[in-house]
Amino acid sequence: MRLLLVEDDARIARFVAKGLREQAYAVDVTANGNDALYEAAINTYDLVILDVMIPGRNGFEVCRELRRAGQRMPILMLTARDAVEDRVSGLDHGADDYLTKPFEFRELLARLRALLRRSGELRPAQLAVADLVLDTGAQTVSRGGRSIPVTTKEYALIEFLARNAGRVVGRAEIAEHVWDETFDPFSNLIEVYVNRLRRKIDAGESKALLHTRRGAGYVFGLAGEAGADSHEADETGQPRGKGSPGTRKSHA
């Protein structure tokens, strides 16, 4: 899940962003309303955390403009002002929830989970694809009862693939939802992580779950259901099939 955090207090922004990234969220951070609208226009976000008192356009104005532009992602507003009138104003401008400062980080996480559950689809506590199970609360992965150790970013990637099981997911879509604005589109980072996951979840299994659709992206699920081309790739993302050399190619 990719989030936009709009907070002008650098200390709070660092604290919240660090905590969210440790929970496998990709986070972009901006400190004023004008930049927030720009980021939302050029990126795809699953949720926005929006402080009210920010430079430029304030949080109420940003929320209203996002809704006018047709942006339907959930918006959680943050503010040190706890007057009922402020909460009502935020909700009337299109916000989905309101959290006053100071707040407990675990409450912020709980509100994010609640908002994401409401955003168009039910997000269950467990995801199952064939014999692979993800516990979205504990952020653990197992297959056939075997626990699979994964890093935070590996978990974020496999959860995104599992939520989109059975359909082709392109590289650009993965970058939009799993990585933040620091991602280099010319890097092979996605291919590296896909291959790490492939080794962890498919090694020693009779049926592979993570497949590559040449020229299109990746499909997660059993091969018969996914209709994918299943083949291994090296760390650079280059396929290794019959007659293919195992050595890496150097790219300028």
mmCIF file of C-alpha atoms in Angstrom:
data_model
loop_
_atom_site.group_PDB
_atom_site.id
_atom_site.type_symbol
_atom_site.label_atom_id
_atom_site.label_comp_id
_atom_site.label_asym_id
_atom_site.label_seq_id
_atom_site.Cartn_x
_atom_site.Cartn_y
_atom_site.Cartn_z
ATOM 1 C CA MET A 1 0.000 0.000 0.000
ATOM 2 C CA ARG A 2 1.296 3.444 -0.929
ATOM 3 C CA LEU A 3 0.404 6.402 1.278
ATOM 4 C CA LEU A 4 0.849 10.166 1.042
ATOM 5 C CA LEU A 5 1.718 11.841 4.345
ATOM 6 C CA VAL A 6 1.178 15.622 4.409
ATOM 7 C CA GLU A 7 2.762 17.041 7.561
ATOM 8 C CA ASP A 8 4.818 20.216 8.010
ATOM 9 C CA ASP A 9 6.273 19.254 11.403
ATOM 10 C CA ALA A 10 9.488 17.503 10.357
ATOM 11 C CA ARG A 11 9.783 15.580 13.624
ATOM 12 C CA ILE A 12 6.279 14.179 13.415
ATOM 13 C CA ALA A 13 6.661 13.443 9.704
ATOM 14 C CA ARG A 14 9.871 11.456 10.298
ATOM 15 C CA PHE A 15 8.334 9.518 13.182
ATOM 16 C CA VAL A 16 5.130 8.625 11.339
ATOM 17 C CA ALA A 17 6.848 7.799 8.043
ATOM 18 C CA LYS A 18 9.405 5.550 9.766
ATOM 19 C CA GLY A 19 6.698 3.693 11.665
ATOM 20 C CA LEU A 20 4.550 3.222 8.563
ATOM 21 C CA ARG A 21 7.482 1.929 6.514
ATOM 22 C CA GLU A 22 8.226 -0.588 9.245
ATOM 23 C CA GLN A 23 4.624 -1.779 8.758
ATOM 24 C CA ALA A 24 5.296 -2.433 5.041
ATOM 25 C CA TYR A 25 3.638 0.754 3.744
ATOM 26 C CA ALA A 26 5.322 2.788 1.008
ATOM 27 C CA VAL A 27 5.220 6.438 2.098
ATOM 28 C CA ASP A 28 5.707 9.720 0.263
ATOM 29 C CA VAL A 29 6.047 12.799 2.472
ATOM 30 C CA THR A 30 5.294 16.431 1.673
ATOM 31 C CA ALA A 31 5.047 19.482 3.914
ATOM 32 C CA ASN A 32 2.564 21.844 2.221
ATOM 33 C CA GLY A 33 -0.788 21.818 0.530
ATOM 34 C CA ASN A 34 0.335 22.792 -2.958
ATOM 35 C CA ASP A 35 2.907 19.987 -3.109
ATOM 36 C CA ALA A 36 0.314 17.554 -1.763
ATOM 37 C CA LEU A 37 -2.057 18.308 -4.633
ATOM 38 C CA TYR A 38 0.786 17.945 -7.139
ATOM 39 C CA GLU A 39 1.890 14.574 -5.711
ATOM 40 C CA ALA A 40 -1.695 13.281 -5.708
ATOM 41 C CA ALA A 41 -2.095 14.348 -9.343
ATOM 42 C CA ILE A 42 0.962 12.472 -10.623
ATOM 43 C CA ASN A 43 0.941 9.399 -8.328
ATOM 44 C CA THR A 44 -1.557 6.737 -7.311
ATOM 45 C CA TYR A 45 -2.169 6.566 -3.569
ATOM 46 C CA ASP A 46 -4.181 4.076 -1.550
ATOM 47 C CA LEU A 47 -4.680 6.566 1.294
ATOM 48 C CA VAL A 48 -3.761 10.135 2.320
ATOM 49 C CA ILE A 49 -2.828 11.253 5.842
ATOM 50 C CA LEU A 50 -3.443 15.000 5.824
ATOM 51 C CA ASP A 51 -2.559 17.537 8.511
ATOM 52 C CA VAL A 52 -4.933 20.510 8.720
ATOM 53 C CA MET A 53 -2.508 23.305 9.597
ATOM 54 C CA ILE A 54 -0.001 23.199 6.728
ATOM 55 C CA PRO A 55 1.587 25.988 4.624
ATOM 56 C CA GLY A 56 0.004 26.959 1.323
ATOM 57 C CA ARG A 57 -3.459 25.528 0.973
ATOM 58 C CA ASN A 58 -4.552 24.153 4.331
ATOM 59 C CA GLY A 59 -5.725 20.606 4.868
ATOM 60 C CA PHE A 60 -9.409 21.467 4.406
ATOM 61 C CA GLU A 61 -8.704 23.074 1.025
ATOM 62 C CA VAL A 62 -6.498 20.183 -0.094
ATOM 63 C CA CYS A 63 -9.159 17.666 0.871
ATOM 64 C CA ARG A 64 -11.821 19.617 -1.016
ATOM 65 C CA GLU A 65 -9.637 19.911 -4.129
ATOM 66 C CA LEU A 66 -8.815 16.201 -4.099
ATOM 67 C CA ARG A 67 -12.496 15.332 -4.043
ATOM 68 C CA ARG A 68 -13.288 17.876 -6.766
ATOM 69 C CA ALA A 69 -10.615 16.242 -8.919
ATOM 70 C CA GLY A 70 -12.351 12.882 -8.524
ATOM 71 C CA GLN A 71 -9.804 11.378 -6.146
ATOM 72 C CA ARG A 72 -11.594 8.714 -4.119
ATOM 73 C CA MET A 73 -8.831 7.362 -1.890
ATOM 74 C CA PRO A 74 -9.548 7.473 1.869
ATOM 75 C CA ILE A 75 -8.344 10.634 3.623
ATOM 76 C CA LEU A 76 -7.416 10.699 7.311
ATOM 77 C CA MET A 77 -7.052 14.217 8.706
ATOM 78 C CA LEU A 78 -4.675 15.097 11.545
ATOM 79 C CA THR A 79 -4.968 18.207 13.690
ATOM 80 C CA ALA A 80 -4.091 19.640 17.074
ATOM 81 C CA ARG A 81 -7.468 21.391 17.050
ATOM 82 C CA ASP A 82 -10.051 19.154 18.694
ATOM 83 C CA ALA A 83 -13.102 21.437 18.496
ATOM 84 C CA VAL A 84 -16.228 19.756 17.185
ATOM 85 C CA GLU A 85 -16.539 22.445 14.498
ATOM 86 C CA ASP A 86 -13.105 21.521 13.108
ATOM 87 C CA ARG A 87 -13.952 17.815 12.942
ATOM 88 C CA VAL A 88 -17.260 18.546 11.269
ATOM 89 C CA SER A 89 -15.564 20.874 8.757
ATOM 90 C CA GLY A 90 -12.994 18.233 7.847
ATOM 91 C CA LEU A 91 -15.618 15.556 7.302
ATOM 92 C CA ASP A 92 -17.789 17.951 5.304
ATOM 93 C CA HIS A 93 -14.831 18.725 3.024
ATOM 94 C CA GLY A 94 -14.548 15.046 2.134
ATOM 95 C CA ALA A 95 -12.371 13.471 4.806
ATOM 96 C CA ASP A 96 -13.153 9.915 5.891
ATOM 97 C CA ASP A 97 -11.767 10.088 9.424
ATOM 98 C CA TYR A 98 -10.226 12.507 11.902
ATOM 99 C CA LEU A 99 -7.406 12.020 14.438
ATOM 100 C CA THR A 100 -6.329 14.687 16.928
ATOM 101 C CA LYS A 101 -2.753 15.295 18.055
ATOM 102 C CA PRO A 102 -1.071 13.994 20.079
ATOM 103 C CA PHE A 103 -2.035 10.458 19.157
ATOM 104 C CA GLU A 104 -0.845 6.919 19.812
ATOM 105 C CA PHE A 105 0.819 5.421 16.754
ATOM 106 C CA ARG A 106 -1.068 2.155 17.221
ATOM 107 C CA GLU A 107 -4.349 4.093 17.006
ATOM 108 C CA LEU A 108 -3.178 5.650 13.743
ATOM 109 C CA LEU A 109 -2.440 2.151 12.392
ATOM 110 C CA ALA A 110 -5.842 0.887 13.509
ATOM 111 C CA ARG A 111 -7.606 3.778 11.790
ATOM 112 C CA LEU A 112 -5.616 3.184 8.597
ATOM 113 C CA ARG A 113 -6.589 -0.495 8.605
ATOM 114 C CA ALA A 114 -10.240 0.431 9.144
ATOM 115 C CA LEU A 115 -10.195 2.969 6.297
ATOM 116 C CA LEU A 116 -8.480 0.542 3.914
ATOM 117 C CA ARG A 117 -11.074 -2.131 4.755
ATOM 118 C CA ARG A 118 -13.794 0.320 3.740
ATOM 119 C CA SER A 119 -12.123 1.464 0.516
ATOM 120 C CA GLY A 120 -13.989 -0.520 -2.095
ATOM 121 C CA GLU A 121 -13.165 -4.063 -1.054
ATOM 122 C CA LEU A 122 -13.093 -6.232 2.029
ATOM 123 C CA ARG A 123 -9.535 -6.691 3.247
ATOM 124 C CA PRO A 124 -9.531 -9.905 5.284
ATOM 125 C CA ALA A 125 -7.160 -10.671 8.150
ATOM 126 C CA GLN A 126 -5.778 -13.580 6.130
ATOM 127 C CA LEU A 127 -5.123 -13.966 2.417
ATOM 128 C CA ALA A 128 -4.863 -17.436 0.891
ATOM 129 C CA VAL A 129 -3.646 -18.325 -2.587
ATOM 130 C CA ALA A 130 -3.551 -22.097 -3.079
ATOM 131 C CA ASP A 131 -1.643 -23.367 -0.006
ATOM 132 C CA LEU A 132 0.085 -20.055 0.673
ATOM 133 C CA VAL A 133 -1.338 -17.994 3.559
ATOM 134 C CA LEU A 134 -0.605 -14.388 4.519
ATOM 135 C CA ASP A 135 -1.521 -13.052 7.948
ATOM 136 C CA THR A 136 -1.987 -9.353 7.212
ATOM 137 C CA GLY A 137 -1.965 -8.380 10.890
ATOM 138 C CA ALA A 138 1.224 -10.176 11.870
ATOM 139 C CA GLN A 139 2.663 -9.748 8.341
ATOM 140 C CA THR A 140 3.739 -13.379 8.181
ATOM 141 C CA VAL A 141 3.827 -15.782 5.248
ATOM 142 C CA SER A 142 3.492 -19.560 5.228
ATOM 143 C CA ARG A 143 3.049 -22.213 2.578
ATOM 144 C CA GLY A 144 1.757 -25.684 3.306
ATOM 145 C CA GLY A 145 2.275 -24.984 6.995
ATOM 146 C CA ARG A 146 5.917 -23.998 6.404
ATOM 147 C CA SER A 147 6.834 -20.547 7.744
ATOM 148 C CA ILE A 148 8.556 -18.356 5.151
ATOM 149 C CA PRO A 149 10.791 -15.563 6.493
ATOM 150 C CA VAL A 150 10.408 -12.344 4.508
ATOM 151 C CA THR A 151 11.685 -8.786 4.830
ATOM 152 C CA THR A 152 9.308 -5.832 5.163
ATOM 153 C CA LYS A 153 9.553 -4.959 1.476
ATOM 154 C CA GLU A 154 9.227 -8.604 0.407
ATOM 155 C CA TYR A 155 6.057 -8.839 2.477
ATOM 156 C CA ALA A 156 4.648 -5.663 0.915
ATOM 157 C CA LEU A 157 5.281 -7.082 -2.547
ATOM 158 C CA ILE A 158 3.815 -10.516 -1.898
ATOM 159 C CA GLU A 159 0.721 -9.008 -0.237
ATOM 160 C CA PHE A 160 0.127 -6.788 -3.260
ATOM 161 C CA LEU A 161 0.524 -9.766 -5.616
ATOM 162 C CA ALA A 162 -1.769 -11.910 -3.461
ATOM 163 C CA ARG A 163 -4.486 -9.226 -3.430
ATOM 164 C CA ASN A 164 -4.296 -9.247 -7.225
ATOM 165 C CA ALA A 165 -3.969 -13.009 -7.650
ATOM 166 C CA GLY A 166 -4.982 -14.423 -11.010
ATOM 167 C CA ARG A 167 -4.399 -11.297 -13.068
ATOM 168 C CA VAL A 168 -1.351 -9.832 -14.774
ATOM 169 C CA VAL A 169 0.286 -7.115 -12.669
ATOM 170 C CA GLY A 170 2.676 -4.866 -14.562
ATOM 171 C CA ARG A 171 5.931 -3.396 -13.353
ATOM 172 C CA ALA A 172 4.521 0.160 -13.271
ATOM 173 C CA GLU A 173 1.574 -0.925 -11.127
ATOM 174 C CA ILE A 174 3.874 -2.637 -8.644
ATOM 175 C CA ALA A 175 6.054 0.477 -8.441
ATOM 176 C CA GLU A 176 2.990 2.663 -7.818
ATOM 177 C CA HIS A 177 1.695 0.629 -4.870
ATOM 178 C CA VAL A 178 4.740 -1.028 -3.287
ATOM 179 C CA TRP A 179 7.504 1.581 -3.698
ATOM 180 C CA ASP A 180 7.547 5.294 -2.929
ATOM 181 C CA GLU A 181 8.697 8.327 -4.913
ATOM 182 C CA THR A 182 12.378 7.460 -4.394
ATOM 183 C CA PHE A 183 12.023 4.406 -6.648
ATOM 184 C CA ASP A 184 14.216 4.533 -9.753
ATOM 185 C CA PRO A 185 12.106 3.316 -12.719
ATOM 186 C CA PHE A 186 15.272 2.357 -14.585
ATOM 187 C CA SER A 187 16.523 0.039 -11.844
ATOM 188 C CA ASN A 188 15.979 -3.728 -11.739
ATOM 189 C CA LEU A 189 14.869 -3.631 -8.098
ATOM 190 C CA ILE A 190 11.418 -5.098 -8.772
ATOM 191 C CA GLU A 191 12.929 -8.024 -10.678
ATOM 192 C CA VAL A 192 15.394 -8.654 -7.851
ATOM 193 C CA TYR A 193 12.620 -8.772 -5.242
ATOM 194 C CA VAL A 194 10.380 -10.949 -7.419
ATOM 195 C CA ASN A 195 13.171 -13.471 -7.835
ATOM 196 C CA ARG A 196 13.922 -13.469 -4.124
ATOM 197 C CA LEU A 197 10.266 -14.210 -3.410
ATOM 198 C CA ARG A 198 10.158 -16.876 -6.110
ATOM 199 C CA ARG A 199 13.036 -18.700 -4.471
ATOM 200 C CA LYS A 200 11.438 -18.459 -1.032
ATOM 201 C CA ILE A 201 7.879 -19.505 -1.861
ATOM 202 C CA ASP A 202 8.368 -21.859 -4.819
ATOM 203 C CA ALA A 203 11.656 -23.607 -4.008
ATOM 204 C CA GLY A 204 11.037 -27.316 -3.447
ATOM 205 C CA GLU A 205 7.328 -27.032 -4.286
ATOM 206 C CA SER A 206 5.689 -29.166 -6.964
ATOM 207 C CA LYS A 207 3.579 -26.228 -8.192
ATOM 208 C CA ALA A 208 4.902 -22.708 -8.632
ATOM 209 C CA LEU A 209 2.805 -19.699 -7.609
ATOM 210 C CA LEU A 210 4.810 -16.733 -8.880
ATOM 211 C CA HIS A 211 4.955 -16.588 -12.675
ATOM 212 C CA THR A 212 6.303 -14.171 -15.256
ATOM 213 C CA ARG A 213 4.177 -13.162 -18.237
ATOM 214 C CA ARG A 214 6.763 -12.155 -20.831
ATOM 215 C CA GLY A 215 6.406 -8.543 -21.897
ATOM 216 C CA ALA A 216 3.518 -7.897 -19.509
ATOM 217 C CA GLY A 217 4.393 -8.498 -15.866
ATOM 218 C CA TYR A 218 3.701 -11.104 -13.223
ATOM 219 C CA VAL A 219 0.828 -13.394 -12.271
ATOM 220 C CA PHE A 220 0.350 -14.868 -8.815
ATOM 221 C CA GLY A 221 -1.481 -18.177 -8.490
ATOM 222 C CA LEU A 222 -1.421 -21.714 -9.821
ATOM 223 C CA ALA A 223 -0.228 -21.901 -13.427
ATOM 224 C CA GLY A 224 -3.490 -23.355 -14.754
ATOM 225 C CA GLU A 225 -5.519 -20.572 -13.166
ATOM 226 C CA ALA A 226 -3.056 -17.800 -13.954
ATOM 227 C CA GLY A 227 -2.344 -18.735 -17.556
ATOM 228 C CA ALA A 228 1.225 -17.540 -17.122
ATOM 229 C CA ASP A 229 4.609 -18.454 -18.508
ATOM 230 C CA SER A 230 6.497 -19.908 -15.567
ATOM 231 C CA HIS A 231 10.236 -19.542 -15.785
ATOM 232 C CA GLU A 232 13.108 -18.584 -13.565
ATOM 233 C CA ALA A 233 15.130 -15.441 -13.908
ATOM 234 C CA ASP A 234 18.461 -14.334 -12.619
ATOM 235 C CA GLU A 235 19.011 -11.378 -10.268
ATOM 236 C CA THR A 236 18.817 -8.922 -13.176
ATOM 237 C CA GLY A 237 15.379 -10.187 -14.168
ATOM 238 C CA GLN A 238 16.604 -11.865 -17.369
ATOM 239 C CA PRO A 239 14.830 -15.176 -18.066
ATOM 240 C CA ARG A 240 16.763 -18.409 -17.966
ATOM 241 C CA GLY A 241 15.137 -21.011 -20.129
ATOM 242 C CA LYS A 242 16.391 -23.841 -22.268
ATOM 243 C CA GLY A 243 19.477 -22.799 -24.137
ATOM 244 C CA SER A 244 19.658 -19.544 -22.187
ATOM 245 C CA PRO A 245 23.011 -18.723 -20.628
ATOM 246 C CA GLY A 246 23.115 -18.503 -16.876
ATOM 247 C CA THR A 247 25.529 -15.605 -16.849
ATOM 248 C CA ARG A 248 24.378 -12.065 -16.266
ATOM 249 C CA LYS A 249 24.372 -9.561 -19.055
ATOM 250 C CA SER A 250 25.913 -6.191 -18.560
ATOM 251 C CA HIS A 251 23.680 -3.222 -19.370
ATOM 252 C CA ALA A 252 24.897 0.284 -19.791
#
